[in-house]
């Protein structure tokens, strides 16, 4: 998916007061950015740069829904008595900018890229993805539940990004990583050359953020360890408190399971693809009534196996970016960090 | 360790050693000092994990029906022993409700009653702590009745109780567990009255404004089902909103399958979200005891307690009925009395 292979990376700075002007010049694009409403930070399509909040740790929902919407209309069918059936497919021409995405969530999108383009090219995802530019903001104040550095990421990781911006005081340090990113820079005269002092400050900001994630553990051993743990009693005990809701999976930047349904209404119908969650009992139920994952321990095991074994086996990368949302928002305080630590001890 | 905590541990230890309970459901320390998490104590040597403090927020009663829902039981679970459970005053109303609906029988549980001075809303406390840059790592908390004294990094901070406790605690009429086998702590007297100010504020809005308010709330929903799954009275194995949960046996005919009406589609759109929430509200009317778990579990901060409070207010006003008070009471919607108001079905 990345076109950065032959691109020579370049760095710039932009004054904070000029950001609004830069964004206003991008009127060809829909800009999705973090927005604070009632203490809930979410990415939304913004009309005015004033709506953006950059004072945030991370959004409640990762912005993966910009490339993988929770509900995607794949086609619409209209029945006409004279003309018969008419089928409309979405054009997906919209050009998007994801402004202010955190490196962990961008890495999540890089993980989704492989899923939706390697074995089979999913036209909906890939079209959207091709038309989306990711402007990342280095994480400066990681949340206590963050553990990106234990799963191959970092607060300044560039995976999946077209640009990485770092707050260096009165300006942002802008690392341009792809041709797509450079094209945006060229549209504006608000960017200037970096000084060696700028670079020093940027490096220090990155280092400070990395140091703040004090808890580190090694998840690399998990794909192998899990190989022998399928029938372990551990799953029965650890999953007892799980409610079987889908908040961990729906708030996860790498979960991508979906379901497809046809919805009819009189002379109209649409085929929709919606997110699905392996934590729901209906997820694997067969038409026969047989459910291969009947209990929540089976479903919880699947979630952990997918993230730390199956995904690694298939794509050579863990299916977790360490954003910590599944800990923060779990109604029963399920702690995936504790799970990983416990599993690595075995 | 408080006396209450020690006494609970000792009693659980005794019951487990005597083989009176198969396990005990209580609280243990969570992922950080602001959270506890449900725990299931199966062995006498693990009782020192049990904690009792103002962070014991979760309503544990739902786990009693959860235990019955497990499709495949392991041998040790087939024993007919009781389950021990720690139940706060508010949560005990949901236990009474489940007993009155015969979802659990009294001889299946050993109820640990407790007096509760209110529990803390971690979101509220965290916001105040962040505002003063108070580190969480070594945080401890004590109460002097009106205030919570937080100690962090050897410094003390005082927070008024009503600023950081759960909303439901502010008009709590049930500080002591209603029915119990053992009681821990001194019983608390209260003359508190239910406060419906927040509900009345919404009621006072013109229709359009109310529609706007609830549309905004429900538009946020990601349909993770956390509200439903955390709810102690949402115990149905097959839920009206999970159309895929139709249990199909070899005897199920194709006509039966075709006629299985999907009441709710999976597409996450406002109309479907409203249907989800209002259906749930109708199903819990006269049964919900306002433990507030649905609102607490919601990652998107939907104000579900306003709806459950409204249910409580209507049920009380129309039928002079309160859920979860009397084990012998018949469920509200299964009884009819001559004096019942009929305006709502005209």
XYZ file of C-alpha atoms in Angstrom:
692
model
C 0.000 0.000 0.000
C 2.868 2.347 0.760
C 4.377 4.333 -2.080
C 7.292 5.563 -0.018
C 9.925 3.192 -1.439
C 11.755 5.587 -3.732
C 10.733 8.756 -1.941
C 13.409 10.813 -0.257
C 12.175 11.864 3.161
C 12.317 15.541 3.993
C 11.665 17.601 7.107
C 10.042 21.006 7.616
C 8.623 23.159 10.384
C 5.310 24.981 10.544
C 4.365 27.666 13.048
C 1.389 26.645 15.181
C -0.483 29.781 14.196
C -0.155 28.828 10.497
C -1.748 25.388 10.835
C -5.225 26.762 10.366
C -4.162 28.472 7.121
C -2.568 25.230 5.870
C -5.766 23.285 6.576
C -7.977 25.907 4.954
C -5.952 25.472 1.750
C -6.953 21.796 1.561
C -10.533 22.334 0.503
C -10.416 19.427 -2.005
C -10.271 17.065 0.934
C -12.556 16.078 3.760
C -10.456 16.590 6.867
C -11.080 14.223 9.749
C -9.557 15.427 12.999
C -9.912 14.959 16.755
C -12.813 16.902 18.204
C -13.850 17.210 21.830
C -17.511 17.020 22.678
C -18.597 16.526 26.306
C -15.148 15.210 27.208
C -15.348 12.577 24.482
C -12.619 12.874 21.870
C -13.625 11.523 18.477
C -12.440 11.985 14.915
C -14.990 13.865 12.888
C -15.173 15.629 9.551
C -14.360 19.197 10.402
C -15.541 22.297 8.590
C -13.521 24.852 10.510
C -10.003 24.252 11.947
C -11.233 25.753 15.260
C -13.174 22.540 15.871
C -9.943 20.546 16.180
C -8.478 19.723 19.543
C -4.878 18.638 19.628
C -4.744 18.549 23.427
C -5.583 14.896 23.769
C -4.004 11.583 24.622
C -6.014 9.541 22.196
C -9.540 9.390 20.804
C -12.089 7.026 22.361
C -12.646 5.365 18.996
C -9.618 4.895 16.731
C -10.048 6.604 13.353
C -9.987 3.247 11.537
C -13.634 3.857 10.662
C -12.513 6.424 8.076
C -11.036 3.602 5.990
C -13.194 0.773 7.351
C -16.581 2.280 8.229
C -18.656 0.480 10.836
C -21.461 0.376 8.289
C -20.517 0.314 4.625
C -23.139 0.267 1.898
C -21.665 -2.040 -0.743
C -24.494 -1.613 -3.192
C -28.028 -0.330 -3.467
C -30.821 -2.059 -5.345
C -33.963 -0.312 -6.554
C -36.926 -2.174 -8.024
C -38.881 -0.445 -10.724
C -42.024 -2.078 -12.146
C -41.144 -1.089 -15.719
C -37.375 -0.925 -15.817
C -36.674 -3.858 -13.531
C -33.820 -3.795 -11.049
C -31.244 -1.048 -10.849
C -28.006 -1.598 -8.969
C -25.856 1.290 -7.758
C -22.377 0.811 -6.471
C -20.620 3.494 -4.460
C -17.963 5.437 -6.330
C -15.758 6.136 -3.304
C -14.099 9.130 -4.894
C -13.935 11.185 -1.729
C -10.468 12.405 -0.828
C -9.748 12.292 2.886
C -7.113 13.605 5.231
C -6.751 12.060 8.638
C -5.209 14.891 10.621
C -3.920 14.209 14.125
C -3.936 10.417 14.053
C -1.687 8.878 16.695
C 1.198 6.635 15.566
C -0.404 3.575 17.208
C -3.621 4.040 15.260
C -1.689 4.663 12.033
C 0.184 1.421 12.652
C -3.241 -0.170 13.089
C -4.195 1.028 9.629
C -0.887 -0.296 8.236
C -1.883 -3.665 9.708
C -5.331 -3.462 8.106
C -3.673 -2.586 4.755
C -2.118 -6.043 4.595
C -5.364 -7.778 5.511
C -7.385 -5.974 2.868
C -4.836 -6.034 0.048
C -2.489 -9.017 0.309
C -4.463 -12.188 -0.392
C -7.480 -10.498 -1.824
C -7.853 -6.883 -2.758
C -10.925 -5.495 -1.103
C -12.098 -2.744 -3.462
C -13.952 -0.739 -0.806
C -11.071 -0.598 1.609
C -8.309 -0.088 -0.932
C -10.119 2.698 -2.796
C -10.751 4.573 0.421
C -7.239 3.952 1.634
C -5.667 5.172 -1.599
C -7.636 8.406 -1.277
C -6.698 8.972 2.358
C -3.656 10.874 3.587
C -2.490 10.173 7.122
C -0.990 13.087 9.034
C 0.209 11.669 12.325
C 0.930 13.507 15.543
C 3.683 12.065 17.697
C 2.372 11.068 21.073
C 3.813 13.302 23.776
C 1.892 12.194 26.833
C 1.141 8.467 26.644
C -1.743 7.117 28.737
C -0.926 4.797 31.628
C -2.490 1.888 29.732
C -0.337 2.435 26.622
C 2.173 -0.283 25.773
C 3.120 0.416 22.144
C 6.825 -0.043 22.853
C 6.198 -3.635 23.915
C 4.513 -4.626 20.669
C 6.874 -3.133 18.127
C 5.622 0.450 18.089
C 6.624 3.744 19.620
C 5.098 7.166 20.359
C 6.799 8.409 17.156
C 6.346 5.366 14.945
C 5.843 6.243 11.279
C 4.173 3.013 10.072
C 1.267 3.825 7.794
C 1.841 7.583 7.953
C 2.390 10.078 5.162
C 3.657 12.715 7.593
C 4.583 12.793 11.257
C 4.172 16.066 13.116
C 5.843 16.664 16.452
C 4.992 19.479 18.859
C 8.246 21.377 19.513
C 6.843 24.386 21.331
C 5.677 27.250 19.119
C 5.824 25.114 15.987
C 5.462 21.581 14.695
C 8.313 19.564 13.316
C 6.999 17.966 10.136
C 8.640 14.793 8.840
C 7.354 14.094 5.346
C 7.434 10.377 4.706
C 5.733 9.808 1.362
C 5.084 11.401 -2.012
C 1.420 11.776 -0.981
C 2.563 13.793 2.009
C 4.925 15.940 -0.064
C 2.151 16.886 -2.471
C 0.255 18.460 0.409
C 3.299 20.387 1.616
C 3.781 21.817 -1.875
C 0.261 23.240 -1.831
C 1.139 25.600 1.009
C 3.795 28.224 1.689
C 3.477 27.867 5.459
C 6.307 25.327 5.768
C 9.938 26.313 6.211
C 13.277 24.549 6.458
C 14.307 22.928 9.728
C 17.205 24.097 11.820
C 19.468 21.727 13.722
C 17.972 23.148 16.913
C 14.485 22.114 15.735
C 15.728 18.584 15.109
C 17.319 18.430 18.543
C 14.096 19.500 20.246
C 12.088 17.007 18.194
C 14.423 14.142 19.136
C 14.156 15.139 22.785
C 10.334 15.209 22.642
C 10.338 11.711 21.131
C 12.759 10.442 23.754
C 10.751 11.911 26.640
C 7.554 10.290 25.363
C 9.294 6.926 24.928
C 10.668 7.133 28.466
C 7.211 7.832 29.856
C 6.111 4.345 28.845
C 8.019 2.819 31.693
C 6.386 -0.579 31.576
C 7.982 -2.772 28.948
C 7.599 -6.447 28.321
C 8.431 -8.710 25.461
C 5.472 -9.910 23.439
C 7.667 -11.515 20.752
C 7.611 -14.886 22.461
C 3.809 -15.081 22.399
C 3.168 -16.526 18.919
C 5.215 -19.569 19.882
C 4.045 -19.831 23.496
C 0.378 -19.692 22.553
C 0.903 -22.682 20.265
C 0.762 -24.969 23.304
C -1.898 -23.198 25.305
C -5.119 -23.833 23.430
C -6.570 -26.155 26.048
C -5.027 -24.392 29.033
C -7.230 -23.793 32.084
C -5.962 -20.225 32.106
C -8.685 -19.170 29.654
C -11.503 -20.445 31.886
C -10.360 -18.375 34.815
C -9.273 -15.199 33.077
C -12.488 -14.912 31.072
C -14.926 -15.425 33.944
C -15.427 -11.706 34.438
C -15.773 -10.938 30.711
C -19.252 -9.690 29.823
C -19.036 -10.747 26.199
C -19.680 -7.250 24.903
C -17.801 -5.894 21.935
C -16.272 -2.721 23.311
C -12.708 -4.087 23.257
C -12.984 -5.164 19.636
C -14.986 -2.187 18.382
C -12.499 0.229 19.927
C -9.498 -1.747 18.685
C -7.465 -0.144 15.872
C -6.642 -3.540 14.348
C -9.885 -5.512 14.676
C -11.450 -5.848 11.265
C -13.977 -8.695 11.382
C -17.125 -7.943 9.479
C -20.502 -9.322 8.548
C -22.511 -8.751 5.359
C -26.283 -8.402 5.326
C -28.968 -7.481 2.818
C -31.476 -4.997 4.148
C -34.772 -4.621 2.356
C -37.306 -1.879 2.558
C -40.246 -2.003 0.131
C -38.805 -1.417 -3.349
C -35.351 -0.693 -2.097
C -32.615 -2.850 -0.705
C -29.024 -2.404 0.230
C -26.160 -4.701 0.945
C -24.240 -3.534 3.986
C -21.007 -4.596 5.512
C -20.798 -3.993 9.247
C -18.203 -4.576 11.913
C -18.599 -7.796 13.829
C -16.981 -8.953 17.033
C -15.515 -12.331 17.957
C -16.737 -11.644 21.492
C -20.393 -11.972 20.465
C -21.939 -15.415 20.838
C -23.516 -15.041 17.398
C -20.144 -14.514 15.736
C -19.381 -18.144 14.939
C -22.783 -19.772 15.255
C -23.423 -22.150 12.362
C -26.719 -22.472 10.535
C -27.018 -25.895 12.154
C -27.101 -24.271 15.582
C -23.664 -25.606 16.432
C -21.353 -23.003 17.859
C -17.658 -23.881 17.775
C -16.982 -21.166 20.371
C -19.925 -21.674 22.714
C -18.495 -20.106 25.876
C -16.845 -16.808 26.536
C -13.529 -18.451 27.392
C -13.444 -19.800 23.822
C -14.182 -16.359 22.448
C -11.685 -14.566 24.678
C -9.028 -17.105 23.736
C -9.749 -16.411 20.097
C -9.273 -12.682 20.595
C -5.906 -13.157 22.268
C -4.833 -15.829 19.765
C -5.768 -13.665 16.814
C -3.819 -10.686 18.093
C -0.726 -12.487 19.334
C -0.519 -15.633 17.215
C -2.734 -15.994 14.144
C -2.068 -12.494 12.884
C 1.655 -12.937 13.415
C 1.615 -16.318 11.675
C -0.224 -14.868 8.687
C 1.335 -11.427 8.314
C 4.519 -11.540 10.372
C 3.329 -8.705 12.605
C 1.401 -8.780 15.887
C -2.255 -7.784 15.587
C -1.958 -5.345 18.483
C -0.494 -1.842 18.547
C -0.582 -1.330 22.315
C -3.001 1.607 22.381
C -4.522 0.301 25.634
C -8.142 1.148 24.734
C -9.353 -2.378 25.514
C -8.099 -1.829 29.067
C -9.311 1.739 29.502
C -12.853 1.148 28.272
C -13.517 -2.388 29.476
C -16.480 -2.270 31.862
C -14.911 -4.993 34.003
C -11.310 -3.795 33.795
C -9.979 -6.691 31.698
C -6.261 -6.043 31.421
C -4.601 -7.313 28.272
C -1.198 -6.173 29.579
C -1.596 -8.477 32.571
C -2.643 -11.257 30.183
C 0.448 -10.824 28.026
C 2.720 -10.684 31.053
C 1.127 -13.808 32.508
C 1.419 -15.674 29.208
C 5.056 -14.722 28.669
C 5.912 -16.059 32.137
C 4.773 -19.540 31.167
C -7.016 -3.267 55.229
C -10.376 -2.356 56.713
C -12.186 -4.529 59.239
C -14.924 -5.172 56.704
C -12.410 -6.414 54.147
C -10.716 -8.719 56.675
C -14.020 -10.098 57.924
C -15.222 -10.796 54.393
C -11.980 -12.605 53.599
C -12.250 -14.709 56.749
C -15.832 -15.691 56.030
C -15.087 -16.594 52.404
C -12.147 -18.663 53.561
C -14.378 -20.564 55.978
C -17.098 -21.211 53.404
C -14.597 -22.446 50.828
C -12.847 -24.687 53.343
C -16.171 -26.130 54.484
C -17.178 -26.724 50.872
C -20.280 -24.563 51.232
C -19.691 -22.502 48.063
C -18.131 -23.388 44.740
C -16.675 -19.905 44.410
C -17.025 -16.367 45.701
C -17.668 -13.341 43.500
C -16.110 -10.156 44.875
C -13.639 -7.444 43.961
C -9.866 -7.440 43.653
C -7.368 -4.694 42.779
C -7.644 -3.577 39.170
C -5.332 -2.379 36.420
C -4.604 0.872 38.290
C -5.368 2.456 41.684
C -8.651 3.913 40.344
C -10.173 0.561 39.498
C -11.111 -2.666 41.140
C -12.152 -5.619 39.033
C -14.553 -8.514 39.631
C -12.817 -11.602 40.977
C -13.867 -15.210 41.336
C -12.268 -16.867 44.333
C -12.210 -20.642 44.098
C -9.470 -21.520 46.580
C -9.240 -20.627 50.272
C -5.621 -19.517 49.840
C -6.690 -16.797 47.400
C -9.031 -14.935 49.764
C -6.490 -12.208 50.517
C -7.040 -10.941 46.981
C -10.498 -9.733 47.986
C -10.792 -5.994 48.535
C -13.562 -3.728 49.762
C -13.106 0.003 49.118
C -14.855 2.954 47.401
C -13.637 1.727 43.983
C -15.847 -1.384 44.188
C -18.240 -0.033 41.583
C -19.323 -3.003 39.456
C -22.667 -4.670 40.059
C -21.678 -8.330 40.373
C -25.207 -9.752 40.430
C -25.287 -10.373 36.654
C -22.593 -13.022 37.039
C -25.135 -15.254 38.803
C -27.253 -15.690 35.679
C -24.126 -15.668 33.521
C -23.082 -18.820 35.345
C -26.300 -20.516 34.230
C -25.910 -19.459 30.605
C -22.713 -21.364 30.019
C -23.442 -23.841 27.288
C -20.863 -26.447 28.057
C -20.202 -27.032 31.720
C -16.986 -28.466 32.944
C -17.286 -31.322 35.449
C -16.453 -29.213 38.475
C -19.218 -26.767 37.590
C -21.891 -29.455 37.642
C -21.729 -29.654 41.418
C -24.847 -28.096 42.874
C -23.048 -25.876 45.342
C -24.008 -22.274 45.969
C -22.104 -19.220 44.843
C -20.956 -16.645 47.395
C -21.342 -13.059 46.296
C -20.628 -9.606 47.703
C -23.601 -7.330 47.074
C -23.841 -3.594 47.763
C -27.173 -2.038 48.753
C -28.004 -0.697 45.284
C -26.964 -3.928 43.600
C -29.004 -5.975 46.088
C -32.142 -4.573 44.493
C -31.177 -6.251 41.228
C -30.573 -9.461 43.159
C -34.054 -9.192 44.705
C -35.421 -8.602 41.217
C -33.736 -11.755 39.877
C -35.015 -13.760 42.865
C -38.556 -12.483 42.291
C -38.285 -13.489 38.623
C -36.935 -16.904 39.673
C -33.818 -16.501 37.616
C -31.913 -17.444 40.736
C -33.213 -19.236 43.793
C -32.244 -18.190 47.266
C -30.579 -21.525 48.053
C -28.194 -21.027 45.124
C -26.473 -18.021 46.667
C -24.746 -17.020 49.858
C -25.199 -13.279 50.006
C -22.541 -11.123 51.629
C -24.284 -7.896 52.617
C -22.343 -4.736 53.287
C -22.904 -1.128 54.256
C -21.744 1.251 51.552
C -20.879 4.939 51.860
C -20.884 5.455 48.125
C -18.539 4.427 45.330
C -16.249 6.555 43.204
C -16.625 7.330 39.527
C -13.052 6.792 38.264
C -13.662 9.080 35.260
C -14.586 12.007 37.500
C -11.665 11.430 39.853
C -9.190 10.985 37.029
C -10.251 14.259 35.465
C -9.681 16.109 38.740
C -6.339 14.368 39.288
C -5.183 15.203 35.767
C -6.247 18.813 36.251
C -3.849 19.071 39.186
C -1.200 16.821 37.583
C -1.436 14.407 40.503
C 0.316 11.122 39.690
C -1.754 7.960 39.966
C 0.930 5.374 40.580
C 1.033 5.309 44.369
C -2.417 6.708 45.048
C -4.322 5.785 48.192
C -7.676 7.070 49.349
C -9.493 7.602 52.612
C -12.822 9.105 53.519
C -13.641 11.532 56.317
C -17.367 11.356 55.634
C -17.801 14.424 53.435
C -14.487 14.335 51.605
C -12.149 11.825 50.091
C -8.525 12.374 51.025
C -6.235 11.253 48.238
C -2.605 10.598 49.088
C -0.192 10.558 46.173
C 3.564 10.952 46.249
C 3.373 11.672 50.006
C 1.094 14.690 49.451
C -2.545 14.863 50.498
C -5.428 16.278 48.475
C -9.038 16.611 49.518
C -11.960 16.133 47.120
C -15.591 16.679 48.104
C -17.417 13.345 48.055
C -20.244 14.541 45.824
C -17.772 15.696 43.140
C -16.217 12.289 42.559
C -18.778 9.679 43.521
C -21.079 7.912 41.062
C -24.204 9.937 40.290
C -26.360 7.116 41.666
C -24.765 7.481 45.106
C -25.940 11.063 45.455
C -29.581 10.065 45.995
C -28.966 6.577 47.330
C -31.870 5.226 49.366
C -30.358 1.790 49.880
C -26.904 2.049 51.506
C -27.317 -1.382 53.126
C -27.788 -4.681 51.344
C -31.513 -5.545 51.367
C -31.316 -9.281 51.905
C -28.238 -11.154 53.006
C -26.885 -14.195 54.773
C -24.012 -12.326 56.389
C -23.701 -8.605 56.940
C -20.444 -6.667 57.216
C -20.048 -3.182 58.672
C -22.398 -0.892 60.580
C -25.796 -0.311 59.020
C -26.189 3.202 57.649
C -29.329 5.250 58.213
C -30.492 7.511 55.416
C -33.454 9.753 54.757
C -32.415 10.430 51.159
C -35.105 10.821 48.520
C -34.807 9.936 44.847
C -33.743 12.958 42.856
C -35.317 13.292 39.419
C -34.014 16.795 38.622
C -31.961 15.659 35.619
C -34.936 13.754 34.181
C -37.251 16.694 34.744
C -34.861 19.011 32.919
C -35.112 16.820 29.819
C -38.892 16.450 30.231
C -39.222 20.224 30.299
C -37.605 20.607 26.881
C -39.858 21.073 23.844
C -40.348 17.946 21.716
C -37.889 19.034 19.001
C -35.162 19.727 21.528
C -35.701 16.381 23.206
C -35.525 14.643 19.840
C -32.330 16.513 19.066
C -30.828 15.587 22.439
C -31.601 11.886 22.142
C -30.644 11.746 18.461
C -27.233 13.146 19.372
C -26.907 10.611 22.168
C -27.918 7.587 20.103
C -25.913 8.685 17.072
C -22.815 8.080 19.208
C -23.708 4.431 19.815
C -21.342 1.852 18.332
C -23.607 -1.045 19.343
C -20.934 -2.842 21.316
C -23.717 -4.141 23.611
C -21.770 -3.277 26.760
C -24.908 -1.650 28.236
C -26.951 -4.768 27.664
C -24.321 -7.279 28.699
C -23.474 -5.474 31.923
C -27.158 -5.202 32.861
C -28.162 -7.657 35.606
C -31.743 -7.916 34.352
C -30.757 -8.349 30.669
C -30.209 -12.052 31.122
C -32.029 -13.459 28.090
C -30.062 -16.089 26.300
C -31.699 -15.039 23.067
C -32.033 -11.290 22.785
C -34.604 -9.572 20.589
C -31.868 -7.515 18.972
C -29.637 -10.468 18.076
C -31.520 -11.946 15.165
C -28.655 -14.256 14.317
C -28.998 -15.979 17.670
C -31.867 -18.116 16.376
C -31.144 -21.582 17.643
C -31.483 -23.886 14.700
C -31.819 -27.593 15.354
C -32.032 -30.376 12.791
C -35.822 -30.112 13.241
C -35.977 -26.401 12.330
C -37.677 -26.094 8.951
C -36.571 -23.763 6.195
C -39.871 -21.884 6.612
C -39.095 -21.304 10.270
C -35.662 -20.030 9.371
C -37.064 -17.715 6.722
C -39.669 -16.410 9.116
C -37.161 -15.527 11.764
C -37.681 -11.830 11.679
C -34.565 -9.724 12.068
C -36.012 -7.099 14.381
C -32.838 -5.167 14.273
C -30.391 -4.925 11.409
C -26.690 -4.773 12.009
C -26.159 -1.461 10.264
C -25.206 1.152 12.786
C -27.452 4.046 11.891
C -29.533 6.364 14.004
C -32.861 4.566 13.425
C -31.403 1.174 14.306
C -29.569 2.573 17.318
C -32.753 4.171 18.637
C -34.568 0.883 18.144
C -31.863 -0.950 20.056
C -31.939 1.361 23.061
C -35.676 1.901 23.267
C -36.384 -1.813 22.920
C -33.998 -2.485 25.748
C -35.614 0.212 27.856
C -39.090 -1.249 27.281
C -37.816 -4.679 28.262
C -36.342 -3.482 31.528
C -39.209 -1.164 32.515
C -40.423 -2.103 35.992
C -37.375 -4.342 36.388
C -34.475 -1.890 36.211
C -33.295 -0.796 39.660
C -30.969 1.978 38.443
C -27.657 0.471 39.358
C -26.258 2.735 36.638
C -24.085 0.025 35.124
C -25.260 0.634 31.538
C -24.138 4.240 31.592
C -20.879 3.351 33.312
C -20.109 0.599 30.788
C -20.806 2.760 27.741
C -17.515 3.746 26.091
C -19.277 6.514 24.170
C -20.698 8.266 27.252
C -24.362 7.908 26.238
C -26.574 9.239 29.041
C -28.467 5.988 29.551
C -29.163 6.693 33.229
C -31.485 9.491 32.199
C -33.644 6.866 30.506
C -33.501 4.347 33.317
C -34.342 7.057 35.841
C -37.259 8.082 33.661
C -38.486 4.461 33.685
C -38.259 4.363 37.454
C -40.111 7.667 37.773
C -42.909 6.614 35.403
C -43.329 3.185 36.981
C -43.543 4.752 40.430
C -45.898 7.505 39.305
C -48.262 5.320 37.279
C -48.335 2.110 39.277
C -46.785 3.039 42.616
C -44.369 0.191 41.955
C -40.677 -0.071 42.682
C -38.576 -2.860 41.272
C -36.243 -4.946 43.398
C -37.759 -4.320 46.802
C -39.756 -7.445 47.529
C -38.760 -10.996 46.631
C -42.431 -12.047 46.697
C -43.588 -9.225 44.383
C -44.934 -10.170 40.970
C -43.179 -8.494 38.032
C -44.934 -5.233 37.205
C -45.791 -6.079 33.621
C -47.340 -9.417 34.541
C -49.974 -8.005 36.873
C -53.096 -5.976 36.330
C -55.093 -4.122 38.925
C -58.401 -2.396 38.466
C -56.984 0.915 39.520
C -54.168 0.827 36.918
C -54.131 3.918 34.742
C -55.043 3.209 31.140
C -54.152 6.490 29.469
C -51.096 5.094 27.808
C -53.016 2.489 25.765
C -55.799 4.703 24.537
